[in-house]
Amino acid sequence: MKIATLNRGKESKYHNQYPLIDEEDIYAQDHLKEGDLFKLVDGKEQYVATAYVGRQHKGLGWVLSYDPSEDINTAFFKRLFEKALEEREYYYHIDGTNAFRLFNAEGDGVGGLTIDNYDGHLLIQWYSKGIYKFRYHILEAIKTVFKYQSIYEKMRFKDTEYTGGFVEGEQQAFPIVIEENFTFYNVDLDDGLMTGIFLDQKEVRKKLRDQFSEGRHLLNVFSYTGAFSVVSANKAKSTTSVDLANRSRGLTEENFGLNAIDPKSQYIYVMDTFDYYNYAKRHGHQYDTIVIDPPSFARNKKKTFSVQKDYDKLINGALEVLSPKGTLLLCTNSSVFSLKAFKNVIKTTLDEAEVDYEINEVMGLPKDFKTHPHYKPSKYLKAIFVNIEH
């Protein structure tokens, strides 16, 4: 096995079980290639950890084990998958929900790898060429541990012509229908990088439906397939979904239809969010609840958008069409935008707008998206409900 030596002063970080190997922490690592296993040692050549090379998040790779005698093979992954399955047994017995994460990367012990369960159809996501080199061992372990009807995969790294597809079991005709909190959604595991729903938001959607939808006019920007609108529609007075992607309209209409809601009874716009704010303002539209869940970065013909630089503009635009005593649901999934920084942006923006506000609740990832206690970016999801009087 190859060896990588830590620079002096960097040992304690990894002794404290930090899982991502930072490139600058390693002395001379030219010999390390994607997928290589290596032993991490200190300047005295004392063993620290076993890791693999999988470049991701500005890191060289991820720690897999702290046991120098442990082999990284099918049995290794099988043990981790069995532990992950045991911790998620609860999710197999929830009424009204049949889609959840089975294995969550570094939170479950293997950075760069996730496995989701969509009603018995599994989706493996590979986040680097390095972890993909372990595909045989990982697949063998998955087939031993998890029950499934089919297995699909998606490549989440660049420099690959193969983006994913069918792997094992019974090939499916997509979309398939999954259920979450007694609401139905279409899912496609074989169409680019997206599936049709973000499973990490399931508890946020439930709270939105249960506490911030009843009798309200709801606006959902960056709506994608309309999940926040669909879950709210039976309680809300109206839902308005806005997304720049043309295909979002059809996907949103289909999700309404799955839940016996006439899509024509809801409002769906294919528009840029800022353009819609201006449109709503001109026409005197106001909303009691506004959901803002943007991508971390986006570009269209007119401009680029970054959550860290531009979130304040989204809040200010929303305030102009928010009803008195309305609620903002502000979300980001950016791992580099910390909760503290996100809260600061929200508070600063609202203070400068001179509105009275109260943060109702701060939510993060559900339990199936297990996080790593020593790696803050693993807690990437932030969802903040803010009540506003203005």
Coordinates of N, CA, C and O in Angstrom, one line a residue, residues 250-375:
G250 N -44.1 20.8 -16.9 CA -44.7 19.5 -17.1 C -44.5 18.6 -15.9 O -45.4 17.9 -15.5
L251 N -43.2 18.6 -15.3 CA -42.9 17.8 -14.2 C -43.8 18.2 -13.0 O -44.3 17.3 -12.2
T252 N -44.0 19.5 -12.8 CA -44.8 20.0 -11.7 C -46.3 19.6 -11.9 O -46.9 19.1 -10.9
E253 N -46.8 19.8 -13.1 CA -48.1 19.4 -13.4 C -48.4 17.9 -13.1 O -49.4 17.5 -12.6
E254 N -47.4 17.1 -13.5 CA -47.6 15.6 -13.3 C -47.6 15.3 -11.8 O -48.4 14.4 -11.4
N255 N -46.8 16.0 -11.0 CA -46.8 15.7 -9.5 C -48.1 16.2 -8.9 O -48.6 15.5 -8.0
F256 N -48.7 17.3 -9.4 CA -50.0 17.7 -8.9 C -51.0 16.6 -9.3 O -51.8 16.1 -8.4
G257 N -51.0 16.1 -10.5 CA -51.9 15.1 -11.0 C -51.9 13.8 -10.2 O -52.9 13.2 -9.9
L258 N -50.6 13.4 -9.8 CA -50.5 12.2 -9.0 C -51.2 12.3 -7.7 O -51.6 11.2 -7.1
N259 N -51.4 13.5 -7.2 CA -52.1 13.7 -5.9 C -53.5 14.2 -6.0 O -54.1 14.8 -5.1
A260 N -54.1 13.9 -7.2 CA -55.5 14.2 -7.5 C -55.8 15.7 -7.4 O -56.9 16.1 -6.9
I261 N -54.8 16.5 -7.7 CA -55.0 18.0 -7.7 C -54.9 18.4 -9.2 O -53.9 18.1 -9.9
D262 N -55.9 19.1 -9.6 CA -55.9 19.6 -11.0 C -54.8 20.7 -11.1 O -54.9 21.7 -10.5
P263 N -53.8 20.4 -12.0 CA -52.7 21.4 -12.2 C -53.3 22.8 -12.6 O -52.7 23.8 -12.3
K264 N -54.4 22.8 -13.3 CA -55.0 24.1 -13.8 C -55.5 24.9 -12.6 O -55.8 26.1 -12.7
S265 N -55.7 24.3 -11.4 CA -56.1 25.0 -10.2 C -55.0 25.7 -9.5 O -55.2 26.4 -8.6
Q266 N -53.7 25.4 -10.0 CA -52.5 26.0 -9.4 C -51.9 26.9 -10.4 O -52.2 26.9 -11.6
Y267 N -50.9 27.7 -10.0 CA -50.2 28.7 -10.9 C -48.8 28.2 -11.1 O -48.1 27.9 -10.1
I268 N -48.4 28.0 -12.3 CA -47.1 27.6 -12.7 C -46.5 28.5 -13.7 O -47.1 28.8 -14.8
Y269 N -45.3 29.1 -13.4 CA -44.6 30.0 -14.3 C -43.2 29.5 -14.7 O -42.5 29.1 -13.8
V270 N -42.9 29.6 -16.0 CA -41.5 29.3 -16.4 C -40.9 30.7 -16.5 O -41.0 31.4 -17.5
M271 N -40.2 31.1 -15.5 CA -39.6 32.5 -15.4 C -38.4 32.5 -14.5 O -38.3 31.7 -13.6
D272 N -37.5 33.5 -14.7 CA -36.5 33.8 -13.7 C -37.1 34.3 -12.5 O -38.1 35.1 -12.5
T273 N -36.6 34.0 -11.3 CA -37.2 34.4 -10.0 C -37.3 35.9 -9.9 O -38.3 36.4 -9.5
F274 N -36.2 36.6 -10.2 CA -36.3 38.1 -10.1 C -37.3 38.7 -11.0 O -37.9 39.7 -10.7
D275 N -37.4 38.1 -12.2 CA -38.4 38.6 -13.2 C -39.8 38.4 -12.6 O -40.7 39.2 -12.8
Y276 N -40.0 37.2 -11.9 CA -41.3 36.9 -11.4 C -41.6 37.9 -10.2 O -42.7 38.4 -10.1
Y277 N -40.6 38.2 -9.4 CA -40.9 39.2 -8.3 C -41.4 40.5 -8.9 O -42.4 41.1 -8.4
N278 N -40.8 40.9 -10.0 CA -41.2 42.2 -10.6 C -42.6 42.1 -11.2 O -43.5 43.0 -11.1
Y279 N -42.9 40.9 -11.8 CA -44.2 40.6 -12.4 C -45.3 40.6 -11.3 O -46.3 41.3 -11.4
A280 N -45.0 39.9 -10.2 CA -46.0 39.9 -9.1 C -46.2 41.2 -8.5 O -47.4 41.6 -8.2
K281 N -45.2 42.0 -8.4 CA -45.3 43.4 -7.8 C -46.2 44.2 -8.7 O -47.1 45.0 -8.2
R282 N -45.9 44.2 -10.0 CA -46.7 45.0 -10.9 C -48.2 44.6 -10.9 O -49.0 45.5 -11.1
H283 N -48.5 43.3 -10.7 CA -49.9 42.9 -10.7 C -50.5 42.9 -9.3 O -51.6 42.4 -9.2
G284 N -49.8 43.3 -8.3 CA -50.3 43.4 -7.0 C -50.5 42.1 -6.3 O -51.3 42.0 -5.4
H285 N -49.8 41.0 -6.7 CA -49.9 39.7 -6.1 C -49.1 39.7 -4.7 O -48.0 40.3 -4.7
Q286 N -49.7 39.2 -3.7 CA -49.0 39.0 -2.4 C -49.1 37.6 -1.9 O -50.1 36.9 -2.2
Y287 N -48.1 37.2 -1.2 CA -48.1 35.8 -0.7 C -47.9 35.7 0.8 O -47.1 36.5 1.3
D288 N -48.5 34.8 1.4 CA -48.4 34.6 2.9 C -47.2 33.8 3.3 O -46.6 33.9 4.4
T289 N -46.8 32.9 2.4 CA -45.6 32.0 2.6 C -44.8 32.0 1.3 O -45.4 31.8 0.2
I290 N -43.5 32.3 1.4 CA -42.7 32.3 0.2 C -41.5 31.3 0.5 O -40.8 31.5 1.5
V291 N -41.3 30.3 -0.4 CA -40.3 29.3 -0.2 C -39.2 29.7 -1.2 O -39.4 29.8 -2.4
I292 N -37.9 29.8 -0.7 CA -36.8 30.1 -1.5 C -35.7 29.0 -1.3 O -35.1 29.0 -0.2
D293 N -35.5 28.2 -2.3 CA -34.6 27.1 -2.2 C -33.8 27.1 -3.4 O -34.0 26.2 -4.3
P294 N -32.8 28.0 -3.6 CA -32.1 28.1 -4.8 C -30.9 27.1 -5.0 O -30.4 26.5 -4.0
P295 N -30.4 26.9 -6.2 CA -29.2 26.1 -6.3 C -28.0 27.0 -5.8 O -28.2 28.2 -5.7
S296 N -26.9 26.3 -5.5 CA -25.8 27.1 -4.9 C -25.2 28.0 -6.0 O -24.7 29.1 -5.6
F297 N -25.3 27.6 -7.2 CA -24.8 28.5 -8.3 C -25.6 28.3 -9.5 O -26.0 27.1 -9.8
A298 N -26.0 29.3 -10.2 CA -26.8 29.2 -11.5 C -26.4 30.3 -12.5 O -26.0 31.4 -12.1
R299 N -26.5 30.0 -13.7 CA -26.2 30.9 -14.8 C -27.3 30.9 -15.8 O -27.7 29.8 -16.3
N300 N -27.8 32.0 -16.2 CA -28.6 32.1 -17.4 C -28.1 33.1 -18.4 O -27.0 33.7 -18.2
K301 N -28.8 33.4 -19.5 CA -28.2 34.3 -20.5 C -27.9 35.7 -19.9 O -27.0 36.4 -20.4
K302 N -28.7 36.1 -18.9 CA -28.6 37.5 -18.5 C -27.6 37.7 -17.3 O -27.0 38.7 -17.2
K303 N -27.5 36.7 -16.4 CA -26.7 36.9 -15.2 C -26.3 35.5 -14.6 O -26.8 34.5 -14.9
T304 N -25.4 35.7 -13.6 CA -25.1 34.5 -12.8 C -25.6 34.7 -11.4 O -25.8 35.9 -11.0
F305 N -25.8 33.6 -10.7 CA -26.3 33.7 -9.3 C -25.5 32.8 -8.4 O -25.2 31.7 -8.7
S306 N -25.1 33.4 -7.3 CA -24.4 32.6 -6.2 C -25.0 32.8 -4.9 O -25.3 34.0 -4.5
V307 N -25.3 31.7 -4.2 CA -26.0 31.9 -2.9 C -25.3 32.8 -1.9 O -25.9 33.6 -1.2
Q308 N -24.0 32.7 -1.9 CA -23.3 33.5 -0.9 C -23.3 35.0 -1.2 O -23.3 35.8 -0.3
K309 N -23.3 35.3 -2.5 CA -23.2 36.7 -2.9 C -24.6 37.3 -3.1 O -24.8 38.5 -2.8
D310 N -25.6 36.5 -3.5 CA -26.9 37.0 -3.9 C -28.1 36.7 -3.1 O -29.2 37.1 -3.5
Y311 N -27.9 36.0 -2.0 CA -29.1 35.5 -1.3 C -29.9 36.8 -0.7 O -31.1 36.8 -0.7
D312 N -29.2 37.8 -0.4 CA -29.8 39.0 0.1 C -30.8 39.6 -0.9 O -31.9 40.1 -0.5
K313 N -30.5 39.5 -2.2 CA -31.4 40.0 -3.2 C -32.6 39.2 -3.3 O -33.7 39.7 -3.6
L314 N -32.5 37.9 -3.1 CA -33.7 37.0 -3.1 C -34.6 37.4 -1.9 O -35.9 37.4 -2.1
I315 N -34.1 37.6 -0.8 CA -34.9 38.0 0.4 C -35.6 39.4 0.1 O -36.8 39.5 0.4
N316 N -34.8 40.3 -0.3 CA -35.4 41.7 -0.6 C -36.5 41.6 -1.6 O -37.5 42.3 -1.5
G317 N -36.3 40.8 -2.7 CA -37.3 40.7 -3.7 C -38.6 40.1 -3.1 O -39.7 40.5 -3.4
A318 N -38.4 39.1 -2.2 CA -39.5 38.4 -1.6 C -40.3 39.3 -0.7 O -41.6 39.3 -0.7
L319 N -39.6 40.2 0.0 CA -40.3 41.1 1.0 C -41.3 42.0 0.2 O -42.3 42.4 0.8
E320 N -41.0 42.3 -1.0 CA -41.8 43.2 -1.8 C -43.2 42.6 -2.2 O -44.1 43.3 -2.5
V321 N -43.2 41.2 -2.1 CA -44.5 40.6 -2.5 C -45.0 39.7 -1.3 O -45.9 38.9 -1.5
L322 N -44.5 39.9 -0.1 CA -44.9 39.1 1.1 C -46.0 39.9 1.8 O -45.9 41.1 2.0
S323 N -47.0 39.1 2.1 CA -48.1 39.7 2.9 C -47.7 40.2 4.3 O -46.7 39.6 4.8
P324 N -48.4 41.1 4.9 CA -48.1 41.5 6.3 C -48.3 40.2 7.1 O -49.1 39.4 6.9
K325 N -47.4 40.0 8.1 CA -47.3 38.8 8.9 C -47.2 37.5 8.1 O -47.7 36.5 8.4
G326 N -46.3 37.6 7.1 CA -46.0 36.5 6.2 C -44.8 35.7 6.7 O -44.2 36.1 7.7
T327 N -44.5 34.6 6.1 CA -43.4 33.7 6.5 C -42.5 33.5 5.3 O -43.0 33.2 4.1
L328 N -41.2 33.5 5.5 CA -40.2 33.1 4.5 C -39.6 31.8 4.9 O -39.2 31.6 6.1
L329 N -39.6 30.8 4.0 CA -38.8 29.6 4.2 C -37.5 29.8 3.4 O -37.6 29.7 2.1
L330 N -36.4 29.9 4.0 CA -35.1 30.2 3.3 C -34.2 29.0 3.5 O -33.9 28.6 4.6
C331 N -33.8 28.5 2.3 CA -33.0 27.2 2.3 C -31.7 27.4 1.5 O -31.7 28.2 0.6
T332 N -30.7 26.7 1.9 CA -29.5 26.5 1.0 C -28.9 25.1 1.3 O -28.9 24.6 2.5
N333 N -28.4 24.5 0.3 CA -27.7 23.2 0.4 C -26.2 23.4 0.2 O -25.5 22.4 -0.1
S334 N -25.7 24.6 0.2 CA -24.3 24.9 0.0 C -23.5 24.5 1.2 O -23.6 25.0 2.3
S335 N -22.5 23.5 1.0 CA -21.7 23.1 2.1 C -20.7 24.1 2.5 O -20.2 24.1 3.6
V336 N -20.4 25.1 1.6 CA -19.4 26.1 2.0 C -20.0 27.4 2.6 O -19.4 28.3 3.0
F337 N -21.4 27.4 2.7 CA -22.1 28.5 3.3 C -22.6 28.0 4.6 O -23.6 27.3 4.8
S338 N -21.8 28.3 5.7 CA -22.1 27.8 7.0 C -23.4 28.3 7.5 O -23.9 29.4 7.1
L339 N -24.0 27.7 8.5 CA -25.2 28.1 9.2 C -25.0 29.5 9.8 O -25.9 30.3 9.6
K340 N -23.9 29.7 10.4 CA -23.6 31.0 11.0 C -23.6 32.1 9.9 O -24.3 33.2 10.1
A341 N -23.0 31.9 8.8 CA -22.9 32.9 7.7 C -24.3 33.1 7.1 O -24.7 34.2 6.8
F342 N -25.0 32.0 7.0 CA -26.4 32.1 6.4 C -27.3 32.9 7.3 O -28.0 33.8 6.8
K343 N -27.2 32.6 8.6 CA -28.1 33.4 9.5 C -27.7 34.9 9.5 O -28.5 35.7 9.6
N344 N -26.4 35.1 9.4 CA -25.9 36.5 9.4 C -26.5 37.3 8.2 O -26.9 38.4 8.3
V345 N -26.5 36.6 7.0 CA -27.0 37.2 5.8 C -28.5 37.5 6.0 O -29.0 38.6 5.7
I346 N -29.2 36.6 6.6 CA -30.7 36.7 6.8 C -30.9 37.9 7.7 O -31.7 38.8 7.4
K347 N -30.2 37.9 8.9 CA -30.5 38.9 9.9 C -30.1 40.3 9.3 O -30.8 41.3 9.5
T348 N -28.9 40.4 8.7 CA -28.4 41.7 8.2 C -29.4 42.2 7.1 O -29.7 43.4 7.1
T349 N -29.9 41.4 6.2 CA -30.8 41.8 5.2 C -32.1 42.3 5.8 O -32.6 43.3 5.4
L350 N -32.6 41.5 6.7 CA -33.9 41.9 7.3 C -33.8 43.2 8.2 O -34.7 44.0 8.3
D351 N -32.6 43.3 8.9 CA -32.4 44.5 9.7 C -32.3 45.7 8.8 O -32.9 46.8 9.1
E352 N -31.6 45.6 7.7 CA -31.5 46.7 6.8 C -32.8 47.1 6.1 O -33.1 48.2 5.7
A353 N -33.7 46.1 5.9 CA -35.0 46.3 5.4 C -36.0 46.9 6.4 O -37.1 47.3 6.1
E354 N -35.5 47.0 7.6 CA -36.3 47.6 8.8 C -37.6 46.9 8.9 O -38.7 47.5 9.0
V355 N -37.6 45.6 9.0 CA -38.8 44.8 9.3 C -38.6 44.1 10.6 O -37.5 43.8 11.0
D356 N -39.8 43.9 11.3 CA -39.7 43.1 12.5 C -39.8 41.6 12.1 O -40.6 41.2 11.2
Y357 N -39.0 40.8 12.7 CA -39.0 39.4 12.3 C -38.6 38.5 13.5 O -38.0 38.9 14.5
E358 N -39.0 37.2 13.3 CA -38.7 36.2 14.3 C -38.3 34.9 13.6 O -39.1 34.5 12.7
I359 N -37.2 34.4 14.0 CA -36.8 33.1 13.4 C -37.6 32.0 14.1 O -37.5 31.8 15.3
N360 N -38.5 31.4 13.4 CA -39.4 30.4 14.0 C -38.7 29.1 14.2 O -38.8 28.5 15.3
E361 N -37.9 28.6 13.2 CA -37.2 27.3 13.4 C -36.1 27.2 12.4 O -36.2 27.6 11.3
V362 N -35.0 26.6 12.9 CA -33.9 26.3 12.0 C -33.8 24.8 11.8 O -33.7 24.0 12.8
M363 N -33.9 24.3 10.6 CA -33.9 22.8 10.4 C -32.6 22.4 9.6 O -32.1 23.3 8.8
G364 N -32.2 21.2 9.7 CA -31.1 20.7 9.0 C -31.5 19.4 8.3 O -32.6 19.2 7.9
L365 N -30.5 18.5 8.2 CA -30.8 17.2 7.5 C -31.6 16.2 8.4 O -31.4 16.2 9.6
P366 N -32.4 15.4 7.7 CA -33.1 14.4 8.5 C -32.1 13.3 8.9 O -31.0 13.2 8.4
K367 N -32.5 12.4 9.8 CA -31.6 11.4 10.4 C -31.0 10.4 9.4 O -29.9 9.9 9.6
D368 N -31.8 10.1 8.3 CA -31.2 9.2 7.3 C -30.0 9.8 6.6 O -29.2 9.1 6.0
F369 N -29.9 11.1 6.6 CA -28.8 11.8 6.0 C -27.7 12.0 7.1 O -27.5 13.1 7.6
K370 N -27.2 10.9 7.6 CA -26.3 10.9 8.7 C -25.0 11.8 8.5 O -24.4 11.7 7.4
T371 N -24.7 12.7 9.4 CA -23.6 13.6 9.2 C -22.3 13.1 10.0 O -22.4 12.2 10.8
H372 N -21.2 13.7 9.7 CA -19.9 13.4 10.4 C -19.7 14.4 11.5 O -19.7 15.6 11.2
P373 N -19.5 13.9 12.7 CA -19.4 14.8 13.9 C -18.1 15.8 13.8 O -18.1 16.8 14.4
H374 N -17.1 15.4 13.0 CA -15.9 16.2 12.9 C -15.7 16.9 11.6 O -14.6 17.3 11.3
Y375 N -16.8 17.0 10.8 CA -16.7 17.6 9.5 C -17.9 18.4 9.2 O -19.0 17.9 8.8

